[in-house]
């Protein structure tokens, strides 16, 4: 089994920053693409950003220029640096990883971390 554990959420004011982290743990696995998704109340879960094992990244238009995704392959960890936060960024943020384990690919999700942007 592979587990993803997120951290770093919280309550901030508009214009402030937060950094989310997600660490993968388990046995005998390799991680392909990792990413962050978010879900606000009454909304569907949406893509925020993804990053491949080679470091190629992709962002939702709504966060381009404000958020930066990065990863440390040696630590099996992905980060999301969120700057200039807006109230509309408030949501539960979920980490996602595409993992190959014993020759089988699967998608794994973290438990989510709450981000609230409010004055």
JSON list of C-alpha atoms in Angstrom, two decimals:
[
{"chain": "A", "resi": 1, "resn": "UNK", "atom": "CA", "xyz": [0.00, 0.00, 0.00]},
{"chain": "A", "resi": 2, "resn": "UNK", "atom": "CA", "xyz": [1.09, 3.59, -0.67]},
{"chain": "A", "resi": 3, "resn": "UNK", "atom": "CA", "xyz": [0.09, 6.46, 1.61]},
{"chain": "A", "resi": 4, "resn": "UNK", "atom": "CA", "xyz": [0.09, 10.17, 0.86]},
{"chain": "A", "resi": 5, "resn": "UNK", "atom": "CA", "xyz": [0.16, 12.54, 3.81]},
{"chain": "A", "resi": 6, "resn": "UNK", "atom": "CA", "xyz": [-0.44, 16.25, 3.29]},
{"chain": "A", "resi": 7, "resn": "UNK", "atom": "CA", "xyz": [0.48, 19.11, 5.58]},
{"chain": "A", "resi": 8, "resn": "UNK", "atom": "CA", "xyz": [0.69, 22.89, 5.56]},
{"chain": "A", "resi": 9, "resn": "UNK", "atom": "CA", "xyz": [-2.90, 24.04, 5.25]},
{"chain": "A", "resi": 10, "resn": "UNK", "atom": "CA", "xyz": [-4.39, 26.75, 7.42]},
{"chain": "A", "resi": 11, "resn": "UNK", "atom": "CA", "xyz": [-6.12, 30.09, 7.67]},
{"chain": "A", "resi": 12, "resn": "UNK", "atom": "CA", "xyz": [-4.48, 33.11, 6.03]},
{"chain": "A", "resi": 13, "resn": "UNK", "atom": "CA", "xyz": [-5.50, 36.57, 4.92]},
{"chain": "A", "resi": 14, "resn": "UNK", "atom": "CA", "xyz": [-5.80, 37.59, 1.25]},
{"chain": "A", "resi": 15, "resn": "UNK", "atom": "CA", "xyz": [-2.40, 38.28, -0.28]},
{"chain": "A", "resi": 16, "resn": "UNK", "atom": "CA", "xyz": [-0.54, 35.98, 2.08]},
{"chain": "A", "resi": 17, "resn": "UNK", "atom": "CA", "xyz": [1.26, 32.73, 1.28]},
{"chain": "A", "resi": 18, "resn": "UNK", "atom": "CA", "xyz": [1.12, 29.08, 2.26]},
{"chain": "A", "resi": 19, "resn": "UNK", "atom": "CA", "xyz": [3.23, 26.06, 1.38]},
{"chain": "A", "resi": 20, "resn": "UNK", "atom": "CA", "xyz": [1.66, 22.63, 1.16]},
{"chain": "A", "resi": 21, "resn": "UNK", "atom": "CA", "xyz": [3.65, 19.42, 1.36]},
{"chain": "A", "resi": 22, "resn": "UNK", "atom": "CA", "xyz": [2.71, 15.85, 0.48]},
{"chain": "A", "resi": 23, "resn": "UNK", "atom": "CA", "xyz": [4.92, 12.89, 1.32]},
{"chain": "A", "resi": 24, "resn": "UNK", "atom": "CA", "xyz": [4.43, 9.42, -0.14]},
{"chain": "A", "resi": 25, "resn": "UNK", "atom": "CA", "xyz": [5.38, 6.34, 1.82]},
{"chain": "A", "resi": 26, "resn": "UNK", "atom": "CA", "xyz": [5.13, 2.61, 1.31]},
{"chain": "A", "resi": 27, "resn": "UNK", "atom": "CA", "xyz": [7.14, -0.27, -0.08]},
{"chain": "A", "resi": 28, "resn": "UNK", "atom": "CA", "xyz": [8.45, -1.09, -3.53]},
{"chain": "A", "resi": 29, "resn": "UNK", "atom": "CA", "xyz": [6.91, 1.70, -5.54]},
{"chain": "A", "resi": 30, "resn": "UNK", "atom": "CA", "xyz": [7.86, 4.38, -8.03]},
{"chain": "A", "resi": 31, "resn": "UNK", "atom": "CA", "xyz": [5.99, 7.62, -8.48]},
{"chain": "A", "resi": 32, "resn": "UNK", "atom": "CA", "xyz": [5.15, 9.04, -11.87]},
{"chain": "A", "resi": 33, "resn": "UNK", "atom": "CA", "xyz": [3.15, 12.27, -12.03]},
{"chain": "A", "resi": 34, "resn": "UNK", "atom": "CA", "xyz": [2.21, 14.02, -8.78]},
{"chain": "A", "resi": 35, "resn": "UNK", "atom": "CA", "xyz": [-0.28, 16.80, -8.42]},
{"chain": "A", "resi": 36, "resn": "UNK", "atom": "CA", "xyz": [-2.57, 18.93, -6.34]},
{"chain": "A", "resi": 37, "resn": "UNK", "atom": "CA", "xyz": [-6.32, 19.19, -6.70]},
{"chain": "A", "resi": 38, "resn": "UNK", "atom": "CA", "xyz": [-8.82, 21.20, -4.70]},
{"chain": "A", "resi": 39, "resn": "UNK", "atom": "CA", "xyz": [-12.49, 21.05, -3.86]},
{"chain": "A", "resi": 40, "resn": "UNK", "atom": "CA", "xyz": [-14.56, 23.89, -2.50]},
{"chain": "A", "resi": 41, "resn": "UNK", "atom": "CA", "xyz": [-18.02, 23.36, -0.99]},
{"chain": "A", "resi": 42, "resn": "UNK", "atom": "CA", "xyz": [-20.65, 22.61, -3.66]},
{"chain": "A", "resi": 43, "resn": "UNK", "atom": "CA", "xyz": [-17.95, 22.44, -6.35]},
{"chain": "A", "resi": 44, "resn": "UNK", "atom": "CA", "xyz": [-16.34, 19.55, -8.16]},
{"chain": "A", "resi": 45, "resn": "UNK", "atom": "CA", "xyz": [-12.75, 18.63, -7.47]},
{"chain": "A", "resi": 46, "resn": "UNK", "atom": "CA", "xyz": [-10.50, 20.54, -9.86]},
{"chain": "A", "resi": 47, "resn": "UNK", "atom": "CA", "xyz": [-6.92, 20.35, -10.99]},
{"chain": "A", "resi": 48, "resn": "UNK", "atom": "CA", "xyz": [-4.55, 22.90, -9.49]},
{"chain": "A", "resi": 49, "resn": "UNK", "atom": "CA", "xyz": [-1.14, 21.75, -10.72]},
{"chain": "A", "resi": 50, "resn": "UNK", "atom": "CA", "xyz": [0.76, 18.64, -11.75]},
{"chain": "A", "resi": 51, "resn": "UNK", "atom": "CA", "xyz": [4.43, 17.77, -12.11]},
{"chain": "A", "resi": 52, "resn": "UNK", "atom": "CA", "xyz": [6.07, 14.81, -13.82]},
{"chain": "A", "resi": 53, "resn": "UNK", "atom": "CA", "xyz": [9.01, 12.84, -12.46]},
{"chain": "A", "resi": 54, "resn": "UNK", "atom": "CA", "xyz": [11.17, 14.80, -14.90]},
{"chain": "A", "resi": 55, "resn": "UNK", "atom": "CA", "xyz": [9.99, 18.13, -13.52]},
{"chain": "A", "resi": 56, "resn": "UNK", "atom": "CA", "xyz": [7.55, 19.27, -16.22]},
{"chain": "A", "resi": 57, "resn": "UNK", "atom": "CA", "xyz": [4.67, 21.17, -14.64]},
{"chain": "A", "resi": 58, "resn": "UNK", "atom": "CA", "xyz": [1.17, 22.17, -15.59]},
{"chain": "A", "resi": 59, "resn": "UNK", "atom": "CA", "xyz": [-1.14, 24.69, -13.90]},
{"chain": "A", "resi": 60, "resn": "UNK", "atom": "CA", "xyz": [-4.77, 25.68, -13.89]},
{"chain": "A", "resi": 61, "resn": "UNK", "atom": "CA", "xyz": [-5.23, 29.12, -15.44]},
{"chain": "A", "resi": 62, "resn": "UNK", "atom": "CA", "xyz": [-6.62, 30.44, -12.17]},
{"chain": "A", "resi": 63, "resn": "UNK", "atom": "CA", "xyz": [-3.33, 29.87, -10.32]},
{"chain": "A", "resi": 64, "resn": "UNK", "atom": "CA", "xyz": [-0.72, 30.56, -13.00]},
{"chain": "A", "resi": 65, "resn": "UNK", "atom": "CA", "xyz": [1.82, 33.09, -11.81]},
{"chain": "A", "resi": 66, "resn": "UNK", "atom": "CA", "xyz": [0.80, 32.67, -8.16]},
{"chain": "A", "resi": 67, "resn": "UNK", "atom": "CA", "xyz": [1.34, 28.98, -7.38]},
{"chain": "A", "resi": 68, "resn": "UNK", "atom": "CA", "xyz": [4.46, 26.90, -7.92]},
{"chain": "A", "resi": 69, "resn": "UNK", "atom": "CA", "xyz": [4.60, 23.11, -7.78]},
{"chain": "A", "resi": 70, "resn": "UNK", "atom": "CA", "xyz": [7.86, 21.30, -7.11]},
{"chain": "A", "resi": 71, "resn": "UNK", "atom": "CA", "xyz": [8.98, 17.87, -6.00]},
{"chain": "A", "resi": 72, "resn": "UNK", "atom": "CA", "xyz": [11.87, 16.13, -4.31]},
{"chain": "A", "resi": 73, "resn": "UNK", "atom": "CA", "xyz": [12.11, 12.69, -5.89]},
{"chain": "A", "resi": 74, "resn": "UNK", "atom": "CA", "xyz": [14.58, 11.45, -3.28]},
{"chain": "A", "resi": 75, "resn": "UNK", "atom": "CA", "xyz": [12.01, 12.20, -0.56]},
{"chain": "A", "resi": 76, "resn": "UNK", "atom": "CA", "xyz": [8.94, 11.19, -2.60]},
{"chain": "A", "resi": 77, "resn": "UNK", "atom": "CA", "xyz": [7.51, 14.58, -1.71]},
{"chain": "A", "resi": 78, "resn": "UNK", "atom": "CA", "xyz": [5.62, 17.19, -3.71]},
{"chain": "A", "resi": 79, "resn": "UNK", "atom": "CA", "xyz": [5.16, 20.81, -2.66]},
{"chain": "A", "resi": 80, "resn": "UNK", "atom": "CA", "xyz": [2.77, 23.58, -3.60]},
{"chain": "A", "resi": 81, "resn": "UNK", "atom": "CA", "xyz": [3.92, 27.13, -2.89]},
{"chain": "A", "resi": 82, "resn": "UNK", "atom": "CA", "xyz": [0.87, 29.39, -2.93]},
{"chain": "A", "resi": 83, "resn": "UNK", "atom": "CA", "xyz": [1.44, 33.13, -3.08]},
{"chain": "A", "resi": 84, "resn": "UNK", "atom": "CA", "xyz": [-0.96, 36.06, -3.37]},
{"chain": "A", "resi": 85, "resn": "UNK", "atom": "CA", "xyz": [-3.79, 33.92, -2.06]},
{"chain": "A", "resi": 86, "resn": "UNK", "atom": "CA", "xyz": [-7.35, 34.95, -2.78]},
{"chain": "A", "resi": 87, "resn": "UNK", "atom": "CA", "xyz": [-10.60, 34.05, -1.01]},
{"chain": "A", "resi": 88, "resn": "UNK", "atom": "CA", "xyz": [-11.57, 31.96, -4.04]},
{"chain": "A", "resi": 89, "resn": "UNK", "atom": "CA", "xyz": [-8.54, 29.74, -3.37]},
{"chain": "A", "resi": 90, "resn": "UNK", "atom": "CA", "xyz": [-10.26, 28.48, -0.22]},
{"chain": "A", "resi": 91, "resn": "UNK", "atom": "CA", "xyz": [-10.84, 24.74, -0.51]},
{"chain": "A", "resi": 92, "resn": "UNK", "atom": "CA", "xyz": [-9.69, 21.36, 0.66]},
{"chain": "A", "resi": 93, "resn": "UNK", "atom": "CA", "xyz": [-6.48, 20.60, -1.19]},
{"chain": "A", "resi": 94, "resn": "UNK", "atom": "CA", "xyz": [-5.74, 17.00, -2.12]},
{"chain": "A", "resi": 95, "resn": "UNK", "atom": "CA", "xyz": [-2.46, 15.46, -3.14]},
{"chain": "A", "resi": 96, "resn": "UNK", "atom": "CA", "xyz": [-2.52, 12.92, -5.97]},
{"chain": "A", "resi": 97, "resn": "UNK", "atom": "CA", "xyz": [0.14, 10.55, -7.24]},
{"chain": "A", "resi": 98, "resn": "UNK", "atom": "CA", "xyz": [0.34, 8.08, -10.08]},
{"chain": "A", "resi": 99, "resn": "UNK", "atom": "CA", "xyz": [2.24, 5.14, -8.67]},
{"chain": "A", "resi": 100, "resn": "UNK", "atom": "CA", "xyz": [3.65, 1.98, -10.21]},
{"chain": "A", "resi": 101, "resn": "UNK", "atom": "CA", "xyz": [3.93, -0.85, -7.73]},
{"chain": "A", "resi": 102, "resn": "UNK", "atom": "CA", "xyz": [4.82, -4.44, -8.64]},
{"chain": "A", "resi": 103, "resn": "UNK", "atom": "CA", "xyz": [4.19, -3.62, -12.29]},
{"chain": "A", "resi": 104, "resn": "UNK", "atom": "CA", "xyz": [0.73, -2.20, -11.71]},
{"chain": "A", "resi": 105, "resn": "UNK", "atom": "CA", "xyz": [-0.19, 1.46, -12.03]},
{"chain": "A", "resi": 106, "resn": "UNK", "atom": "CA", "xyz": [-2.62, 3.10, -9.64]},
{"chain": "A", "resi": 107, "resn": "UNK", "atom": "CA", "xyz": [-3.75, 6.56, -8.56]},
{"chain": "A", "resi": 108, "resn": "UNK", "atom": "CA", "xyz": [-3.50, 7.45, -4.90]},
{"chain": "A", "resi": 109, "resn": "UNK", "atom": "CA", "xyz": [-5.00, 10.35, -2.96]},
{"chain": "A", "resi": 110, "resn": "UNK", "atom": "CA", "xyz": [-4.14, 12.04, 0.30]},
{"chain": "A", "resi": 111, "resn": "UNK", "atom": "CA", "xyz": [-6.69, 12.81, 2.97]},
{"chain": "A", "resi": 112, "resn": "UNK", "atom": "CA", "xyz": [-6.83, 16.52, 2.13]},
{"chain": "A", "resi": 113, "resn": "UNK", "atom": "CA", "xyz": [-5.78, 19.67, 3.93]},
{"chain": "A", "resi": 114, "resn": "UNK", "atom": "CA", "xyz": [-7.98, 22.72, 4.42]},
{"chain": "A", "resi": 115, "resn": "UNK", "atom": "CA", "xyz": [-6.89, 26.09, 3.06]},
{"chain": "A", "resi": 116, "resn": "UNK", "atom": "CA", "xyz": [-8.98, 29.09, 4.06]},
{"chain": "A", "resi": 117, "resn": "UNK", "atom": "CA", "xyz": [-8.29, 32.58, 2.77]},
{"chain": "A", "resi": 118, "resn": "UNK", "atom": "CA", "xyz": [-10.29, 35.19, 4.62]},
{"chain": "A", "resi": 119, "resn": "UNK", "atom": "CA", "xyz": [-9.91, 38.61, 6.16]}
]
